[in-house]
Amino acid sequence: MTLMTCGPQAISTLCQSYASQGFRLQTMMATDERRIHGHYVLRYAFVHDATGHSVVLETAVPHDSPHYTAVTPALPAANWYEREALDLLGLFPDGHPEPFPLMLHGDLAANANPYPLRKEVDRAVSLPSVSRSLSVEAVPDGEFEVPVGPIHAGVIEPGHFRFHVRGEDVQSLDVTLFYTHRGLEKGAEGLTFAEGLAVAEQTCGVCSASHGAAFAQAVEAICDAHIPERAMWIRLLVLELERLYNHIGDVGNICAGIGFSFGVMQAGILKEKLQRHNARLTGHRFLRNMMAIGGVARDVPSDLAAHTGHVVQETMSAFSGLVNVLLSNEIVCDRFRQTGILALDVVRQYGVVGPAARASGYLADARLTQPSGAYSDKEVQTLLHVPTFPDGDVMARVLQRIEESSVSATLIGLAVAKLRSLPKADGDSSLVTPMVTPAPYEWALGVTESPRGENVHFVMTGPNGTIDRLRIRSASYANWPAVAKAVPGNIIADFPLINKSFELCYACCDR
Amino acid sequence: MKAMHVLASTLTALLCAAITALGWTALQGVSEVFWTYHVIPNSPLLIVFRIQPLAGLFLCLLGVSGVLSAIYGIGYHNEYRTRRYGILLDLGILLFIVAMAAVLLAADVFTFMLGWEAMSVISFLLVIYDHRKPGNLQSGLVYAIMTQIGSAFLLVAFLVLYAYTRSLNFATFAAVAHTLPPDVQSVIFLCALIGFSTKAGIMPLHVWLPRAHPIAPSHVSSLMSGVMIKTALFGFLTVVILWFGGGATWWGLTVACLGGVSAITAAALAARATGIKQILAYSSIDNMGLIFLCTGVAMIEFSMRDTPLAMLALLAALWQTWNHGLFKTALFHGAGAILYATHTDSLNRLGGLARSMPKTSIAFSILLLSWSASPPFGGFSGEWMMFTALSTAAEHHLHGPMGILDVIALLALFFTAALTAWAALRVYGIGFLGQPRTVAARDAREVPRTMRIALWMGATLTLVSGLAGAFLIARLAKALTGIAGRVAPVPSALANGPLSPVTVPTAFVLIFAATVTAWTLIRLAQGKTSTRTVPTWTCGGERTPSMQYSGNGLSQPLERAWPLLATPLATQWLYRPAYAWVLRTATRFRKIQSGNVRSYLVYLFATIVLLLIVARVGGGVR
Amino acid sequence: MISVWQVLLLMVMAPFVQGYVQWLKARIQGRIGPSPLKPWRDLRKQLAKEVVLSNAASWVSRLVPYLSLGLVLGAAACLPVLSGLPGPLLGSGSIFLFLSLLAFSRLSLLLLGLDSGSAFAGMGAGRDLLFSLLVEPTIFISLLAVGLPADATAFPGILRAAAANTSQNPAVASLALVAIAGVILVETGRLPVDNPDTHLELTMVHESFLLESSGRYLALLSFSAQLRQLLWYTVLFAACFPWGINESSTGAGFAIAILSFLIKVLFASSAVAVIEGVFAKWRVFAVPRYLTFMLALAVAAMLADAIL
């Protein structure tokens, strides 16, 4: 990893030069380091997906005049990050094209906002919430708006979608999220790493394991610790199981978008079977409490591992039957094809990650570019044939998940074999490498590939083995802006389908 | 000034009442009565009027529509009170009605053409009454040009007839016309078709109609859409049925095809236009299309000597003429009320009028139901007659090629009905319901009482036409018996259908009873229940008026599913190329030309009148 | 008198048919599903609840629930259910009157939807209008194809013609059957055209008009919808399966008529449940293509009349 520093006015140019070399903006961390250096710090993390080379560009923003040149005009991917830094820390991106609140649904200037991530602000303070001004204000003659959410008729997380339409055709879409902003990052400040892990796992319901792993990896990187081999393989097993039940469940959810009850029910059954097995394996249907700093919290005995292999095989054969039915159904294929096309350009501009990026022909997978633990194993890398699809439509995203499921199943098979051949764990403590208390104000990034794409956790240590700053960039956070770009040009009735084909999470985006 | 205006309106209303009475008498089937006047004493320039059963229906329509418009005009006039010479509008309307009556009563070519030209010129002047508004003058000129082209063709038709019969008398034509050589008959037919269908708004000669009707003062639009375009139908029926007895089969085929295409295309355009008056104007074209479709079928049946079927189709055409005239007159009054209250008729800028002007809106909703052929209103009765006529014809020719034509005609009827429902729903659902979209719509208030009275009279009449349809159709059928020298018994197919005097009233009473019973039962079962009002659900967000479907939004599925249907094809494929050609040619001739279009129109009128006088004098001297 | 009994029978059965389809569909999907009697219980519950109206609503929202029920009942009185012999209540059961009443009730429902100014209702209205453009011609032409050879534009005549058709002219009968059945799926808001179970407002057609209705109004509107669904089944039976209808008005004849009607309803609703179980929903703009095909079938039935 390369680290570069520059002034707050030069950051835009520097970011642009990396972006033009094919680097993808992975995340941006804004931290209040006034107590340490007397200024705020912005860190733009880039990764080159083809080579795995990563760069962090750092700039100091003075505390008395917290302004810097916005990167967004040159690199749209920075849009949300910079608006978030404005909302939470009061750092002003000069020249930002949409300088209005993102997370707080309020007018900063009017409310004399106590920027919550500043260190002097108590975490008990409640934040203002007023109606947000929308980016499209005037409605042209004959057009109108369709508001959907934040309260939905189904069991759906809160998000407000405002369509600008002329009849059925969507002209543009505004998305307002962050209704479930829980202040997790503020809450994590001052916690121990073990407590921080619990926070990280609870960022998201369905990507608990990958969030936990990303956090653990960041801490381990700070401490320069290596985890036991058996723990490495257990992590891989859990992460791939998470991917598998998510992908199969998502295929079912996509069927719900077109009212195809057969697909919904069948995938629902498979997902339920996998989740019951999850509970048996880890004690939690959503694979929680499995990760530990420096290893894993619980062993997977070889008989249970063998059973896992069995369940996964059964599920996969049933799933392939479902896939056959799905892909031979004319209506299903007609609905999936050419719907919600996400252009490769948009993927590049907005730094889209995960299956959504790969289904548009952009190969970005943290398992390949920034592998850690068992993923760097040679055998795993040879088996890891991550597919891509060029079309970028709903069909591509469905096929992407189907293909990735079988890759996951293969990896699970390998992990099962390893766990059976490796020596048995000598009690759960042998699965964790003991950690030394790290120096304060050290930081590192932890990157995992969740079912929805790359999760990036930034951890900066505080004194006495506590967390000073945690920045969670979930895959959903990176991909939500792209959803709004895939919808215009489609008819409004196809939106639920398009939205489900991304199957993004609200909670881990809002934090 | 105000008193003058009320006086003029009252005079007009009285005149129209007299015209109605005259029409009703004519419908009794009185023998023809002639009146002759010398334009200049002892000169051969005569004006000859006569009264006959076919004109009876049209006179009734003119009278009723005129009475409504006159009453309406008393209040509506406020809209134009800032204008000088406001009385000219009243005078114009009076003269317009007189001219239309002259057309319906004319007994020879001179009288007819004089009335026809007067009708055209006066209506042109009334259309451009608001000439200061941008674009209005141009639209008016399109009307003037089209109407003069139509008149020219009519004149040719009459001159050809004159050449062969050496007479300008309609009675002579009726007696001799069908003995003319077939080619000559066809030429006359084609000229009459072009001439009359221009005025009737049949495609592709309709282009003036959706331009001119929306810009005229609303009670003028009412008279134009409700009555004037029907005078063209009257003229056409006079020529092809009274004189030629239906003509050759291909005549009817041509008329039916033009009618069917007009009906579907115009209905689709009505379903997608944004201005209420424009929607109503397109809807007039589609109704005239249906009427011509039935007329065409009647002509075919006449040519195939199937008189009962022909009479049935003709009856359907005439009955729809009456009903359309009635509800369209009143609908234009309703559109005028919206204009009066909000100064806009664009659907995208309206909304919520049902709450701010409830009395107007309920009357309008009745008219809307009639327009969309909902039982038991007049429009429904008219459509049922057309359905009966066409399905009887289809049944009759089931095993022949004509059967296929009749099925296509039925399809055209159904498509038009569905599209009309779409247009009607848009006008009411977007214009009257929901939240106001603009300040103008929010601040709308009820219109003056006279306007409401006229609206309610129209609504009542269309309900009466629907409920008492059977009696009125029977009266019409009786009046038409013996038309063109043929005896036509009322076909038996009607006995159970629209001609059954009990069906529609029974349905009305039953549905009313069921509705009231349901209401009473629920009231009894529930006792007094609370009703809460809350803002319309927007999924937990704030509500703005822009969160409702717009007029364009509601028609967009049509445009997307059938883009061709929703394009003004005639303008695109016929008039634009023609216009471009004329422009190119005109630039070549620019050197020898000067002056403006209006002076050329004056030349054109003058030439036509001159020709008429020459022909008349020539005829008289001989 | 028999007409009144027929209407009452339809009224009693309508919610049950709805419930049966829901139940069977759940079974096909591997769920236990709600009791077939649930729609009746829902109606009772809704009738007891308070009414919540939109503050944008006008008199339309208060009138339409009653009016649409009245119109559907009027249409029901046009139909032969048990007896084809004495003319039904209204105008000898003219198909034009019947379909006009249903069209009127559709129009009133659309107005109700637009009355609250909800964007979802507008969306549903646009789609419903788009579909109705082809639905109405198709149903007219199919019924005429069955009836016209016997000079019938009213249901009693169509019934007799249908009885003759199935033996003499199977082509007409089968083409009309497919066309009418295809259109019924659209008119009753079933998959693959509309998803009656969806909570996704953006994809709704028929459900969207009722989003702002509650209490007794919702009860009335749901009941009208259920009744309308059963009416469409009855139309299909009259045109394509006229068996078992009582021609002699004897007691035994009525017993057979009721039994055969029940069996036919059971078959029709089972077929609907199966279709809903195995089909996904079409794109909105694929429906007009499908309906055009149905219209073509109806016209083909008409041509079969002419040729055969």
Coordinates of N, CA and C in Angstrom, one line a residue, chain C residues 12-27 31-43 190 197 222 226-227 229 233 265-266 269-270 272-273 276:
Chain C
V12 N -73.8 -14.5 -2.8 CA -73.4 -15.4 -1.7 C -72.0 -16.0 -2.1
M13 N -71.9 -16.4 -3.4 CA -70.8 -17.2 -3.8 C -69.5 -16.4 -4.0
A14 N -69.7 -15.1 -4.4 CA -68.6 -14.3 -4.9 C -67.4 -14.3 -3.9
P15 N -67.6 -13.9 -2.7 CA -66.5 -13.9 -1.8 C -65.8 -15.3 -1.6
F16 N -66.7 -16.3 -1.6 CA -66.1 -17.6 -1.4 C -65.2 -18.0 -2.6
V17 N -65.6 -17.6 -3.8 CA -64.7 -17.9 -5.0 C -63.4 -17.3 -4.8
Q18 N -63.4 -16.0 -4.4 CA -62.1 -15.3 -4.1 C -61.3 -16.1 -3.1
G19 N -61.9 -16.5 -2.0 CA -61.2 -17.2 -0.9 C -60.7 -18.5 -1.4
Y20 N -61.5 -19.2 -2.2 CA -61.1 -20.5 -2.7 C -59.8 -20.4 -3.6
V21 N -59.8 -19.4 -4.4 CA -58.6 -19.2 -5.3 C -57.4 -18.9 -4.4
Q22 N -57.5 -18.1 -3.4 CA -56.4 -17.8 -2.5 C -55.9 -19.0 -1.8
W23 N -56.9 -19.8 -1.4 CA -56.5 -21.0 -0.6 C -55.8 -22.0 -1.5
L24 N -56.4 -22.2 -2.7 CA -55.8 -23.2 -3.5 C -54.4 -22.8 -4.0
K25 N -54.3 -21.5 -4.2 CA -53.0 -20.9 -4.7 C -51.9 -21.2 -3.6
A26 N -52.3 -20.9 -2.4 CA -51.4 -21.2 -1.3 C -51.0 -22.6 -1.2
R27 N -51.9 -23.5 -1.4 CA -51.6 -24.9 -1.4 C -50.6 -25.3 -2.5
R31 N -47.9 -23.6 0.8 CA -48.3 -23.0 2.1 C -49.7 -23.5 2.5
I32 N -50.0 -23.3 3.8 CA -51.3 -23.8 4.3 C -52.4 -22.9 3.8
G33 N -52.1 -21.6 3.8 CA -53.1 -20.7 3.2 C -54.3 -20.4 4.1
P34 N -54.9 -19.2 3.9 CA -56.0 -18.8 4.7 C -57.3 -19.6 4.3
S35 N -58.2 -19.6 5.3 CA -59.5 -20.3 5.0 C -60.2 -19.7 3.8
P36 N -60.9 -20.5 3.0 CA -61.7 -20.0 1.9 C -62.7 -19.0 2.3
L37 N -63.1 -19.0 3.6 CA -64.1 -18.2 4.1 C -63.6 -16.8 4.5
K38 N -62.3 -16.6 4.4 CA -61.7 -15.4 4.9 C -62.3 -14.1 4.2
P39 N -62.5 -14.1 2.9 CA -63.1 -12.9 2.3 C -64.4 -12.5 3.0
W40 N -65.2 -13.4 3.4 CA -66.5 -13.1 4.2 C -66.1 -12.4 5.5
R41 N -65.1 -13.0 6.2 CA -64.8 -12.5 7.5 C -64.2 -11.1 7.3
D42 N -63.4 -10.9 6.2 CA -62.8 -9.6 5.9 C -63.9 -8.6 5.7
L43 N -64.9 -8.9 5.0 CA -66.0 -8.0 4.7 C -66.7 -7.6 6.0
R190 N -55.7 -10.9 -12.6 CA -54.9 -12.0 -12.2 C -53.6 -12.1 -12.9
D197 N -51.8 -10.2 -5.1 CA -51.3 -10.4 -3.8 C -50.1 -9.4 -3.5
S222 N -64.5 -4.2 -2.4 CA -64.0 -5.5 -2.5 C -65.1 -6.5 -2.9
Q226 N -65.3 -8.9 -6.2 CA -65.5 -10.3 -6.1 C -66.7 -10.7 -7.0
L227 N -67.7 -9.9 -6.9 CA -68.9 -10.2 -7.7 C -68.6 -10.1 -9.2
Q229 N -65.8 -10.6 -10.6 CA -65.1 -11.7 -11.0 C -66.0 -12.9 -11.3
Y233 N -66.9 -15.1 -14.9 CA -66.9 -16.6 -15.0 C -68.2 -17.0 -15.6
V265 N -67.9 -23.3 -11.5 CA -67.2 -22.3 -10.8 C -65.9 -22.9 -10.2
L266 N -66.1 -24.1 -9.6 CA -65.0 -24.7 -9.0 C -63.9 -24.9 -10.0
S269 N -62.3 -21.5 -11.1 CA -61.4 -20.9 -10.1 C -60.2 -21.7 -9.8
S270 N -60.3 -23.0 -9.9 CA -59.1 -23.9 -9.8 C -58.1 -23.6 -10.9
V272 N -57.8 -20.8 -12.5 CA -57.1 -19.5 -12.2 C -56.0 -19.7 -11.2
A273 N -56.3 -20.5 -10.1 CA -55.3 -20.6 -9.1 C -54.0 -21.3 -9.6
E276 N -52.1 -18.8 -11.7 CA -51.4 -17.9 -10.8 C -50.2 -18.5 -10.1

